[in-house]
PDB file of C-alpha atoms in Angstrom:
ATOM      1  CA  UNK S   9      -8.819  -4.741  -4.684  1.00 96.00           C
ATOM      2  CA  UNK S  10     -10.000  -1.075  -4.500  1.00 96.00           C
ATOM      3  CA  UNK S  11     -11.087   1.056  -7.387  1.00 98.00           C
ATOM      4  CA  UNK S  12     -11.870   4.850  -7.025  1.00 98.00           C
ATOM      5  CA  UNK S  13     -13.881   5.859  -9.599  1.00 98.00           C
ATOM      6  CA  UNK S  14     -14.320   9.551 -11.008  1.00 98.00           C
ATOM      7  CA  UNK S  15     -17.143  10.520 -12.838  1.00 98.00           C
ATOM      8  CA  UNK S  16     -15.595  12.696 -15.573  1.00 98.00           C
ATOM      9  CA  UNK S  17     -16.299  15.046 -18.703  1.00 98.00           C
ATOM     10  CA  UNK S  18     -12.467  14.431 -19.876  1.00 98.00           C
ATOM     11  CA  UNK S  19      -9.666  13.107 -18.704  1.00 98.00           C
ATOM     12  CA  UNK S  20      -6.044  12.086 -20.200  1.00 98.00           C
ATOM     13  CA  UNK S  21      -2.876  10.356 -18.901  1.00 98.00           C
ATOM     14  CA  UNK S  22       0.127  11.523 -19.744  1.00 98.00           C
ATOM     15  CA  UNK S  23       3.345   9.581 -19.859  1.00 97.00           C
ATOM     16  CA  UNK S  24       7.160  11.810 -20.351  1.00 97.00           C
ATOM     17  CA  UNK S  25       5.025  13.923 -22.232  1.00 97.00           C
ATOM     18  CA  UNK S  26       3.227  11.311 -24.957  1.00 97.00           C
ATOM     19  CA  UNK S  27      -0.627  10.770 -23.903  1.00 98.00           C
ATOM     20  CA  UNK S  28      -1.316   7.181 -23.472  1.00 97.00           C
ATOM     21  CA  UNK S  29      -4.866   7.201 -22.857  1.00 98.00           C
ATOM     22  CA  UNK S  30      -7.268   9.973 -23.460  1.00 98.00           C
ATOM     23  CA  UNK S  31     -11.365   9.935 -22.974  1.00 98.00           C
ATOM     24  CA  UNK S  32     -14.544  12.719 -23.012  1.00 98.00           C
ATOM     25  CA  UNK S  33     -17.402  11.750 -20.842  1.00 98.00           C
ATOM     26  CA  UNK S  34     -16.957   8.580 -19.066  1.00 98.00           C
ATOM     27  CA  UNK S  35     -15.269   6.865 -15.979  1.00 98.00           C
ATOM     28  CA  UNK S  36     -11.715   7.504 -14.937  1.00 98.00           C
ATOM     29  CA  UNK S  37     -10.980   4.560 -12.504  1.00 98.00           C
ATOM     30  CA  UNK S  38      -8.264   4.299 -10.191  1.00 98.00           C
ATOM     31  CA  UNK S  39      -7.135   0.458  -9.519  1.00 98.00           C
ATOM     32  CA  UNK S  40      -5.424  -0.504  -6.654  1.00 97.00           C
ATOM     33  CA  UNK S  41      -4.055  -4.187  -6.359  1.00 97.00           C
ATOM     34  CA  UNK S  42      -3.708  -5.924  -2.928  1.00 96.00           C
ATOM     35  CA  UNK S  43      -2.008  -9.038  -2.040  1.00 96.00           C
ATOM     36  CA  UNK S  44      -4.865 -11.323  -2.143  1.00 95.00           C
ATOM     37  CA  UNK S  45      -6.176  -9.982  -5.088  1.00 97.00           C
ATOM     38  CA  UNK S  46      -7.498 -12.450  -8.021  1.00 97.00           C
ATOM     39  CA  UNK S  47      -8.243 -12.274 -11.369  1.00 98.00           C
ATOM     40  CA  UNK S  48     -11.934 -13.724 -10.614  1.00 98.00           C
ATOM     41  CA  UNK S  49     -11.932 -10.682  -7.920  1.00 97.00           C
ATOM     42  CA  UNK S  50     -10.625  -8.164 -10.040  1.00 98.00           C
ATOM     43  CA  UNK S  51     -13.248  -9.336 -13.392  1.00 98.00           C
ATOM     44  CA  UNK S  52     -16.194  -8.907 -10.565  1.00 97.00           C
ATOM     45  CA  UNK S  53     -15.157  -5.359  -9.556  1.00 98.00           C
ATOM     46  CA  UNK S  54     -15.256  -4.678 -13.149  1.00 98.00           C
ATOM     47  CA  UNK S  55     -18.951  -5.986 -13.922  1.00 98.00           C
ATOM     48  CA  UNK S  56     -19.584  -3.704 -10.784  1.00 97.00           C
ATOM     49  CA  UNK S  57     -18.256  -0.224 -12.269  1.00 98.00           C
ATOM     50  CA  UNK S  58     -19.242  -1.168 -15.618  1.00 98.00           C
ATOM     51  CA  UNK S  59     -22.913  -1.411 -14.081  1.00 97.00           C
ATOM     52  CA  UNK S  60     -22.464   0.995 -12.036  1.00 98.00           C
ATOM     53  CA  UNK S  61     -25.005   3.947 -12.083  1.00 98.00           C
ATOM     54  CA  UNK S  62     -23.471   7.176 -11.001  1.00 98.00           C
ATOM     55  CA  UNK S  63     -24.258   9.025 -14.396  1.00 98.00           C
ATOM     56  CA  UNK S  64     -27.832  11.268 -14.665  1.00 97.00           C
ATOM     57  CA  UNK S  65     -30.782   9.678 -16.222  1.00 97.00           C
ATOM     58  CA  UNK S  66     -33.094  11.595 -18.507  1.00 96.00           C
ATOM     59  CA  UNK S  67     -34.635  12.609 -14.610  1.00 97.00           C
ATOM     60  CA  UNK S  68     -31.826  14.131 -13.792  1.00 94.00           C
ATOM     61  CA  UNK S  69     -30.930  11.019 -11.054  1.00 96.00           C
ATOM     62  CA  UNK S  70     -28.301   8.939 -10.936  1.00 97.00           C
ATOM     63  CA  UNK S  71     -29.859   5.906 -12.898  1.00 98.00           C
ATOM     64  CA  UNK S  72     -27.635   5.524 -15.427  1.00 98.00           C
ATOM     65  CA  UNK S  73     -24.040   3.240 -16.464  1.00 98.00           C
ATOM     66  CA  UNK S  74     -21.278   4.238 -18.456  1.00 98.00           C
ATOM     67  CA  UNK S  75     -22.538   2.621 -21.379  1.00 97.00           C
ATOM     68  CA  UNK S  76     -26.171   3.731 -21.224  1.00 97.00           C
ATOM     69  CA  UNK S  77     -24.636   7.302 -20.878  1.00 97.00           C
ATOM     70  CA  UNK S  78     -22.261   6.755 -23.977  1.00 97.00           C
ATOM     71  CA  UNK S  79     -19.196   6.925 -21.684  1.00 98.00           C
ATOM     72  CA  UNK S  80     -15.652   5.802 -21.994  1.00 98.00           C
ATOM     73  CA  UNK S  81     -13.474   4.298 -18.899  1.00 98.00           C
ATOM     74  CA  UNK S  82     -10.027   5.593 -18.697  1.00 98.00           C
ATOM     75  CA  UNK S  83      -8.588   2.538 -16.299  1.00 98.00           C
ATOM     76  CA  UNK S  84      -4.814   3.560 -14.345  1.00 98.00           C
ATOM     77  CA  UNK S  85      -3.110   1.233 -12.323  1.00 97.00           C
ATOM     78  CA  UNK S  86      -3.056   3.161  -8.840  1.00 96.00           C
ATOM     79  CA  UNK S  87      -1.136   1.143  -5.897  1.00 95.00           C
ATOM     80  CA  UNK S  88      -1.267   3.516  -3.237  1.00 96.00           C
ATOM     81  CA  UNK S  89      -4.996   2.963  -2.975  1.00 96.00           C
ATOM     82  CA  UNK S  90      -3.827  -0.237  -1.247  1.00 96.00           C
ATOM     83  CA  UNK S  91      -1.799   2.052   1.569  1.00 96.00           C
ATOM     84  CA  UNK S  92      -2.899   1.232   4.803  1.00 94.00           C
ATOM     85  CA  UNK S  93      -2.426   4.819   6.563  1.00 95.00           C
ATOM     86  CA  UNK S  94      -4.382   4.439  10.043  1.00 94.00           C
ATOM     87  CA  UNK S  95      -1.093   4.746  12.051  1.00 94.00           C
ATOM     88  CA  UNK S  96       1.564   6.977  11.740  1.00 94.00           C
ATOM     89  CA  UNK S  97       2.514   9.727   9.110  1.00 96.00           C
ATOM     90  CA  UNK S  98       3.665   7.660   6.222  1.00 96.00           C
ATOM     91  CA  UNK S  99       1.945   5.578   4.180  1.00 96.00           C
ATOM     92  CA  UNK S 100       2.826   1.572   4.629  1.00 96.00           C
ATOM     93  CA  UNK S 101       2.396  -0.493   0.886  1.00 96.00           C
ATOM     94  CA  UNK S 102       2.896  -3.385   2.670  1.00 94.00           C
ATOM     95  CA  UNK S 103      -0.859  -4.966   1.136  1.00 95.00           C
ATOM     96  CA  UNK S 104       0.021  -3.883  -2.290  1.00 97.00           C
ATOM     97  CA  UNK S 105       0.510  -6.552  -4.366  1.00 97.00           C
ATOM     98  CA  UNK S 106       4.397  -6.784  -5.910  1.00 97.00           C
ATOM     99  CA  UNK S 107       4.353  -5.392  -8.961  1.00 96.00           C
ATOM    100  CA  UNK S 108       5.728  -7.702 -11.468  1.00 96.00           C
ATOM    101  CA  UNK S 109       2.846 -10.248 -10.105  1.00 97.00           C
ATOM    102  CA  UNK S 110       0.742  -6.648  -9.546  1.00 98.00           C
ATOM    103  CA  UNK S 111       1.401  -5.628 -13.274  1.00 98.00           C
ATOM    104  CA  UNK S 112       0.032  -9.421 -14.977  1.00 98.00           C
ATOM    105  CA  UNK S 113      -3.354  -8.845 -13.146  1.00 98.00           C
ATOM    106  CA  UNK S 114      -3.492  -5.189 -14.001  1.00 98.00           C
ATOM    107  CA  UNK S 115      -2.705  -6.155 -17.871  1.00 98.00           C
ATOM    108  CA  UNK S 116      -5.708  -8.980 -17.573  1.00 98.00           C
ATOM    109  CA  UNK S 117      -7.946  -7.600 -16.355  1.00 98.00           C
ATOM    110  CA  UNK S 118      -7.158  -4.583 -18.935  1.00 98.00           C
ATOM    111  CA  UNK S 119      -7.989  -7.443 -21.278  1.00 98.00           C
ATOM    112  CA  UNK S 120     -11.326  -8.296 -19.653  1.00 98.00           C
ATOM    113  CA  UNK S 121     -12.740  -4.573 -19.436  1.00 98.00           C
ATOM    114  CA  UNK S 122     -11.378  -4.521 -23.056  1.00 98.00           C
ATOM    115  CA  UNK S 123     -13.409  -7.894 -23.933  1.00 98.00           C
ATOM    116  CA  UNK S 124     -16.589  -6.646 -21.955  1.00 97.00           C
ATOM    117  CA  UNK S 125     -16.879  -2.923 -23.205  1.00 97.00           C
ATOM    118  CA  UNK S 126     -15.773  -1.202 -26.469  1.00 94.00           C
ATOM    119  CA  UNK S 127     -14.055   2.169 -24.916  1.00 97.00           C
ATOM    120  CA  UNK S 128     -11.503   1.431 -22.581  1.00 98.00           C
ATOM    121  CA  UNK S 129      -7.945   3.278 -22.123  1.00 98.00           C
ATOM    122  CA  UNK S 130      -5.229   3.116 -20.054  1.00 98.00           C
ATOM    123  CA  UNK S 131      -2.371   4.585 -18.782  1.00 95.00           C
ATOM    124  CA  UNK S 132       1.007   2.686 -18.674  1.00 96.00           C
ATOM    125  CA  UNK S 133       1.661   0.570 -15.574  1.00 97.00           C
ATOM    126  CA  UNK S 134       4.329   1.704 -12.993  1.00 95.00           C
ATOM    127  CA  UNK S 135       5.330   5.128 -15.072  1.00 96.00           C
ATOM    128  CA  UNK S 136       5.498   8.111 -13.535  1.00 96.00           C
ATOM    129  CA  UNK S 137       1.934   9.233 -14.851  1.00 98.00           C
ATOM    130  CA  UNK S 138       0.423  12.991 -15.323  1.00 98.00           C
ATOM    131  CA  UNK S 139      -3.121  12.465 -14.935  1.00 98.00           C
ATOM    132  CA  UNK S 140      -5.434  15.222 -16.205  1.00 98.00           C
ATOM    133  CA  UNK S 141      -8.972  15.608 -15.591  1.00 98.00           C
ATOM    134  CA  UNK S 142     -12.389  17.192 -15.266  1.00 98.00           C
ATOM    135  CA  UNK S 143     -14.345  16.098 -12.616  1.00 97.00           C
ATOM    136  CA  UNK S 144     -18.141  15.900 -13.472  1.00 97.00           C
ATOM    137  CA  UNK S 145     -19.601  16.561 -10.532  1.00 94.00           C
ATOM    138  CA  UNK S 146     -17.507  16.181  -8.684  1.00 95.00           C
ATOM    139  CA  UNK S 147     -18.910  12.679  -8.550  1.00 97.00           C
ATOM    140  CA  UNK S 148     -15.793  10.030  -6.715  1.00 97.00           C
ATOM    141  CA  UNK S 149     -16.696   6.569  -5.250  1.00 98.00           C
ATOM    142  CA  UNK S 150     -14.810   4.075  -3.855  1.00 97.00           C
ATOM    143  CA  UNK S 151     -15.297   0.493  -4.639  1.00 96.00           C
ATOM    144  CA  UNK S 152     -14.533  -2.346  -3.191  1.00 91.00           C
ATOM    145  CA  UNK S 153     -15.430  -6.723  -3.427  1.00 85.00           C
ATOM    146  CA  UNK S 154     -14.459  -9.397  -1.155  1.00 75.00           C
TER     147      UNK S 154
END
């Protein structure tokens, strides 16, 4: 499971041209769902990016979560994170997870992040998605557990 996460001072998805999930200052995280992915997996990467500090204490250093910053997380289900693209010129989703198995996990652990912390959106799994956004920053890590 990989999760790219954006530090942002807005960002929206957009879905045939209704907005699904909309926040100001906060997280926009990209989740990618492998194969071997778990729901026990998936609820530890989100402890991890919900302590995550990557947002500017009162020092003006990273030492700060979402919450302590009075973020939001905008959380989109992202599959081509999971591409494996060291050979060749296309990308091979081979280690994505299928996504009517893909789209239960994505849709619990929704329900986790949602059960853990007060301000999460999403956008709709498997649509054709417009996302919109303002990099703070630009501030982007990658995250990954075992």
């Amino acid at each position: 499971m990989r999760a790219l996460l954006q530090r942002v001072l807005e960002a929206k998805v957009v879905v045939e041209g209704e907005t699904t999930g909309e926040i100001a200052q906060g997280l926009l995280v990209f989740l990618g769902i492998g194969k071997e992915d778990t729901l026990e997996k998936g609820q530890k990467l989100l402890d991890k990016i919900l302590k995550y500090r990557c947002f500017d204490d009162e020092q003006g250093k990273m030492g700060w979560n979402v919450t302590q910053a009075g973020g939001a997380i905008l959380l989109v289900s992202q599959f081509t994170l999971m591409a494996q693209t060291q050979k060749g010129l296309r990308p091979d989703f081979g280690p994505a997870m299928p996504p009517a198995e893909a789209k239960a996990l994505y849709e619990a652990l929704v329900a986790y992040a949602r059960s853990q912390f007060p301000q999460v959106e999403t956008g709709i799994f498997a649509a054709d998605m417009k996302v919109h956004l303002v990099n703070d920053g630009p501030v982007t890590f990658n995250l990954e557990v075992e």
